[in-house]
Structures are given as structure tokens and as C-alpha cells.
Short mmCIF file of C-alpha atoms in Angstrom, two decimals:
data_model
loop_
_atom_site.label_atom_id
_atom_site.label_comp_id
_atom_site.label_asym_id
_atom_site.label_seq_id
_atom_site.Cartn_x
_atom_site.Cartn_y
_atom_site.Cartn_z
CA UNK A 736 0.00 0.00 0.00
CA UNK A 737 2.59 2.26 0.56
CA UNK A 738 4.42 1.69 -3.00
CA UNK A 739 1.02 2.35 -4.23
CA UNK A 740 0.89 5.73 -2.22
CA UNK A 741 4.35 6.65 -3.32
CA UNK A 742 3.78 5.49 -6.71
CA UNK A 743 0.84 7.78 -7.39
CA UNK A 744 2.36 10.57 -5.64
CA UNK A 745 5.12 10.28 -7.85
CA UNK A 746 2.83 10.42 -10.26
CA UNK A 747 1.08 13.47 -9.56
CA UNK A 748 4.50 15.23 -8.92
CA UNK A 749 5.34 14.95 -12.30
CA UNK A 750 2.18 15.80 -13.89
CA UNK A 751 1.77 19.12 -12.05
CA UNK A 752 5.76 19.74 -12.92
CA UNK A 753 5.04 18.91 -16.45
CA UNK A 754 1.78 21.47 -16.59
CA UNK A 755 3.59 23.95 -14.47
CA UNK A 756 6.52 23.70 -16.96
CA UNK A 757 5.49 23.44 -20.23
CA UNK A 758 1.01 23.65 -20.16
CA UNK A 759 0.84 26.40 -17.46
CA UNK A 760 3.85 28.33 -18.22
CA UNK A 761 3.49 31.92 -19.95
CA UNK A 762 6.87 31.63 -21.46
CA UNK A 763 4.96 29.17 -24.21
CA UNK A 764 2.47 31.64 -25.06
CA UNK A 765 1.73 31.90 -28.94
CA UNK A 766 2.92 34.76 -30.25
CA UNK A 767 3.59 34.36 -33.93
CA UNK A 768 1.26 32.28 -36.61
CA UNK A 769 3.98 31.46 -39.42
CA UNK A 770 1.91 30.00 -42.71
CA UNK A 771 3.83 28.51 -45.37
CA UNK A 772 2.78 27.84 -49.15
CA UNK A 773 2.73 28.29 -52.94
CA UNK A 774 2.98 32.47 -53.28
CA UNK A 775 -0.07 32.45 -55.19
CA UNK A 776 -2.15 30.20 -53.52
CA UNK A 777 -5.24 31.60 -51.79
CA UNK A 778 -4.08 30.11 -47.67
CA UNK A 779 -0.99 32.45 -48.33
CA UNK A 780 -2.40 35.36 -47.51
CA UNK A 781 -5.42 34.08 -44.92
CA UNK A 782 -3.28 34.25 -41.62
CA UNK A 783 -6.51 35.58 -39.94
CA UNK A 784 -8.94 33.39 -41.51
CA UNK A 785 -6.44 29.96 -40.47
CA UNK A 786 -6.51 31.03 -36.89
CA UNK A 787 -9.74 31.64 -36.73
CA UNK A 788 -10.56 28.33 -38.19
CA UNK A 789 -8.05 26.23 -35.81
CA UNK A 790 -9.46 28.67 -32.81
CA UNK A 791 -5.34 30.11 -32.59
CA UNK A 792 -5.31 33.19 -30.34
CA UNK A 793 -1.78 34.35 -30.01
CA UNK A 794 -1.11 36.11 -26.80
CA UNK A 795 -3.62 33.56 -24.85
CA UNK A 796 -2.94 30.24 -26.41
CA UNK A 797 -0.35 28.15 -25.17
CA UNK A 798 1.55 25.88 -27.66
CA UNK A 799 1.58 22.52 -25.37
CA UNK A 800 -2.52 22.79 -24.95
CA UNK A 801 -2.67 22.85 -28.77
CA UNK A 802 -2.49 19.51 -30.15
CA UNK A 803 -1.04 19.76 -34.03
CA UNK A 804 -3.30 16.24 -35.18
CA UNK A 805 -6.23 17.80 -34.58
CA UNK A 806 -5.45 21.33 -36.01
CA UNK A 807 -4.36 19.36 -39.06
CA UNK A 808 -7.55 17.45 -39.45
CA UNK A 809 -9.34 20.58 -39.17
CA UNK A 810 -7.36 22.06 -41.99
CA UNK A 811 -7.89 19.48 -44.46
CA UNK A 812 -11.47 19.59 -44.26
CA UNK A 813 -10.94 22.46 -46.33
CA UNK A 814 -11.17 21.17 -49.80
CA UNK A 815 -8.39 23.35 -51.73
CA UNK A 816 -6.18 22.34 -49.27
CA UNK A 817 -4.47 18.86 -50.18
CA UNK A 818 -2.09 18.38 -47.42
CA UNK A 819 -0.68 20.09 -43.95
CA UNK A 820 2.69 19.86 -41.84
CA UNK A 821 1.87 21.34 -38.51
CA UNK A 822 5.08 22.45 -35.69
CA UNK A 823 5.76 23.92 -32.97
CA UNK A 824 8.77 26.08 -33.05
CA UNK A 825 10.18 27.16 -29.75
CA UNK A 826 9.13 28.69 -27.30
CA UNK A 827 6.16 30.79 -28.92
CA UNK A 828 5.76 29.73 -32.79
CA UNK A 829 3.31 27.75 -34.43
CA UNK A 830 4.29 26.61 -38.21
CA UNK A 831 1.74 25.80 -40.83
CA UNK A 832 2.74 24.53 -44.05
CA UNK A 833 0.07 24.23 -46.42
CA UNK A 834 0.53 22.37 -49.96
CA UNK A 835 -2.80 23.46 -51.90
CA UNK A 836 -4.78 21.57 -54.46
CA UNK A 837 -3.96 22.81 -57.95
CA UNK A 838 -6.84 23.71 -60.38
CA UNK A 839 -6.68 21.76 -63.30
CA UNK A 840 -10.20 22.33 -65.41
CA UNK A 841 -13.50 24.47 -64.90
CA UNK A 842 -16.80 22.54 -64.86
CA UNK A 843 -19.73 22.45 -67.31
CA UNK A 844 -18.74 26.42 -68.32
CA UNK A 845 -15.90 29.06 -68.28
CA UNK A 846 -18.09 30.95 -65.69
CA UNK A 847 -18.39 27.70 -63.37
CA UNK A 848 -18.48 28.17 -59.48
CA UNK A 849 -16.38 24.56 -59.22
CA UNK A 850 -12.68 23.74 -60.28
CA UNK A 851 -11.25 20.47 -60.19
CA UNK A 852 -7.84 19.10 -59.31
CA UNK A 853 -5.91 15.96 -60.96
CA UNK A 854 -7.53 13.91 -58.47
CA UNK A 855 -11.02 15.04 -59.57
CA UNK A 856 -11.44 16.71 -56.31
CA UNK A 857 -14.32 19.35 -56.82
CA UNK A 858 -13.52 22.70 -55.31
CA UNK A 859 -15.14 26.29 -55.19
CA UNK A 860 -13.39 28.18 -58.16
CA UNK A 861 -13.72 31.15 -55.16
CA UNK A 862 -11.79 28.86 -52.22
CA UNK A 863 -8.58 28.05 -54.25
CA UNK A 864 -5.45 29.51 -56.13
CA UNK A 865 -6.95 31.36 -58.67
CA UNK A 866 -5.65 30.08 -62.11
CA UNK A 867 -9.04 30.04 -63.71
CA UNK A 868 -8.42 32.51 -66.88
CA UNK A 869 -6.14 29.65 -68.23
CA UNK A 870 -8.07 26.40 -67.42
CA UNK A 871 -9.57 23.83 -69.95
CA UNK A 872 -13.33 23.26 -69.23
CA UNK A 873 -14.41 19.89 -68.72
CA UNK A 874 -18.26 19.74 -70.14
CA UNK A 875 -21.01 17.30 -69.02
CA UNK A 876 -20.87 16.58 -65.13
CA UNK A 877 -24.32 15.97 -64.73
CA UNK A 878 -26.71 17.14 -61.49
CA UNK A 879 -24.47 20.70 -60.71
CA UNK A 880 -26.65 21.21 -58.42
CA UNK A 881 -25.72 17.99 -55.63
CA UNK A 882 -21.93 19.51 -56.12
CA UNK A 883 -20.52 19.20 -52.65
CA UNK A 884 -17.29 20.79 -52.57
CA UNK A 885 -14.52 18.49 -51.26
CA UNK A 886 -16.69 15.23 -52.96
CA UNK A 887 -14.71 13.14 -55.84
CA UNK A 888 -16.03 13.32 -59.16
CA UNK A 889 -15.00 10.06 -60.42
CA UNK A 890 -16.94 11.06 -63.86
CA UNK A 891 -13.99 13.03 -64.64
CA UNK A 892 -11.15 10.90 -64.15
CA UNK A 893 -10.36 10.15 -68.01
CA UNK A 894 -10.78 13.94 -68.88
CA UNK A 895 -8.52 14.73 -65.89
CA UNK A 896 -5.62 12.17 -67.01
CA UNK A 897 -5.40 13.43 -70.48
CA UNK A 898 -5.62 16.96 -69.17
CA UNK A 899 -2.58 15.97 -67.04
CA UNK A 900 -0.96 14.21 -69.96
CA UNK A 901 -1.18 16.75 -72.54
CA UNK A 902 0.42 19.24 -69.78
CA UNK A 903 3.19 16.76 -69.11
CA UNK A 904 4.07 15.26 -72.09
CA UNK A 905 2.72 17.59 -74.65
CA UNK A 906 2.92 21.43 -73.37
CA UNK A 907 2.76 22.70 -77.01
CA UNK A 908 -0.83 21.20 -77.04
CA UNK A 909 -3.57 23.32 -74.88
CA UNK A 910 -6.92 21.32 -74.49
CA UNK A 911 -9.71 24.37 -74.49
CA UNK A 912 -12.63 21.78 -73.49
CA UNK A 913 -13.46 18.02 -73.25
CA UNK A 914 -17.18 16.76 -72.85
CA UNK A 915 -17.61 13.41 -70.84
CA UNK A 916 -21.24 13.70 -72.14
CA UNK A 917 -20.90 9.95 -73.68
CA UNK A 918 -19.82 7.34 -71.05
CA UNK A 919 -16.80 6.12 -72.04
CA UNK A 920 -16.20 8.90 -74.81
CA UNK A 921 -13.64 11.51 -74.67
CA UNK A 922 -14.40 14.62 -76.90
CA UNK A 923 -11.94 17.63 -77.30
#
């Protein structure tokens, strides 16, 4: 009984030196919101809108009370955004690196609301990097109106690859518009 007592005493000693230290100290305190990614994408400039979204308040929020898996997951919610390295940087610095999603095609019109990427991930033409004025069009995603941005839009996977190819292995070649009206049936 007493190794139990001195056990969980132990125990609580190093818990409440732990918070004290690192949880409860005011040297921690976030002070800087660093944001890292492509110069034109849209998260470049959105310092505000990121920390609003992850609830970051420098001056009040300490860095060991933030945990970076969750701030991550709540990142790539966002559909533009394709991937995100969270870290803390010592003693008062939170880094966000943000690798965007990369337009490659309008949908349906040249005045669409939705963009999609390589990976026929629809996104709001409004929510991404804007690189509209030079994207094909990819004609004949049916029912516009269930778009939910973020959803996969496995329709468009054969227009997306040769989009991709002719960029990659043919840059001479610009595709204007495809239709995917016929299944199975590429037209440029």
C-alpha cells in the first residue's frame, strides 16, 4: 500500500511539474502564426482566416494545450487544401505549411463556381489559387446542383488524365474543353 501511495504521488509530482513547466507556463504563449505555401495560392495570404478556423489566439494560447493532429484534421477539411505539416517552433511559434490543391479544369462552363484538381477533387473556383483565366473546361458533369465541394467526381477521371498528360508530355498542345457527355467517350 505504501508503494502504491508513493507510486501515485510520484505520479502526480510529475504531472503538475510537467503542466507547471510546459502547459501552465506563460513563457509558451503563442505569439507568432507562421503559414507557409505556394505564393499564389489563396491560404498564403489568410493568416486571420487559419486562426480563426483552428481557434489560434496568439497572446492567450499556449503551444503545449494545442495539439497539431487535430489542427491538421481541421485544416484538411478544407477542400483546396491537399495536405498540412503542422510544428511547434520554440518557445512561442506555431508553423503551418500548407501544400494546396492545384486547379486543373472548370466545370460544365468558363463561368463555373467549381474547379477540379488531378484527383477530380471538386472545389469552389472562389476557395482556391486562382488560375481560372487559363483552365480547360471539362463539359457534361451531370446534377451541378448535388456539387458538394470536397466530394470526388470520379466522372472526370479520363478527362482529368489526359488533361494531365497533354500538360506533361505535350505542353505545345492546350486542351480548351473536353465533354464526358458519352460514357466512355472523350471529346476535345
Amino acid at each position: 500500500a505504501v508503494i502504491m501511495l508513493l507510486l501515485t504521488a510520484s505520479a502526480l509530482f510529475i504531472w503538475k511539474t510537467s503542466v507547471s513547466m510546459f502547459a501552465g507556463n506563460p513563457r509558451y504563449t503563442l505569439t507568432e502564426v507562421r503559414i507557409n505555401g505556394n505564393k499564389s495560392g489563396y491560404w498564403t495570404n489568410k493568416k486571420q482566416q487559419i486562426c480563426s478556423m483552428l481557434q489560434l489566439h496568439p497572446g492567450s494560447t499556449n503551444l503545449f494545450k494545442l495539439n497539431p493532429a487535430v489542427l491538421k484534421t481541421k485544416l484538411t477539411k478544407e477542400p483546396s487544401i491537399e495536405k498540412v505539416t503542422i510544428n511547434r517552433i520554440l518557445p512561442d511559434t506555431v508553423a503551418i505549411d500548407i501544400t494546396e490543391r492545384i486547379p486543373i479544369a472548370l466545370i460544365n462552363s468558363p463561368k463555373s463556381h467549381y474547379v477540379t484538381d488531378a484527383n477530380c477533387i471538386l472545389m469552389q473556383k472562389e476557395r482556391c489559387m486562382d488560375i481560372s483565366y487559363s483552365l480547360p473546361v471539362i463539359i457534361g458533369l451531370r446534377n451541378e446542383e448535388n456539387f458538394v465541394p470536397g466530394m470526388k467526381a470520379s466522372a472526370l477521371k479520363g478527362a482529368a488524365e489526359l488533361i494531365e498528360q497533354t500538360r506533361t508530355e505535350w505542353p505545345q498542345l492546350r486542351v480548351a474543353s473536353i465533354s464526358i457527355m458519352r460514357p466512355n467517350t472523350l471529346v476535345c
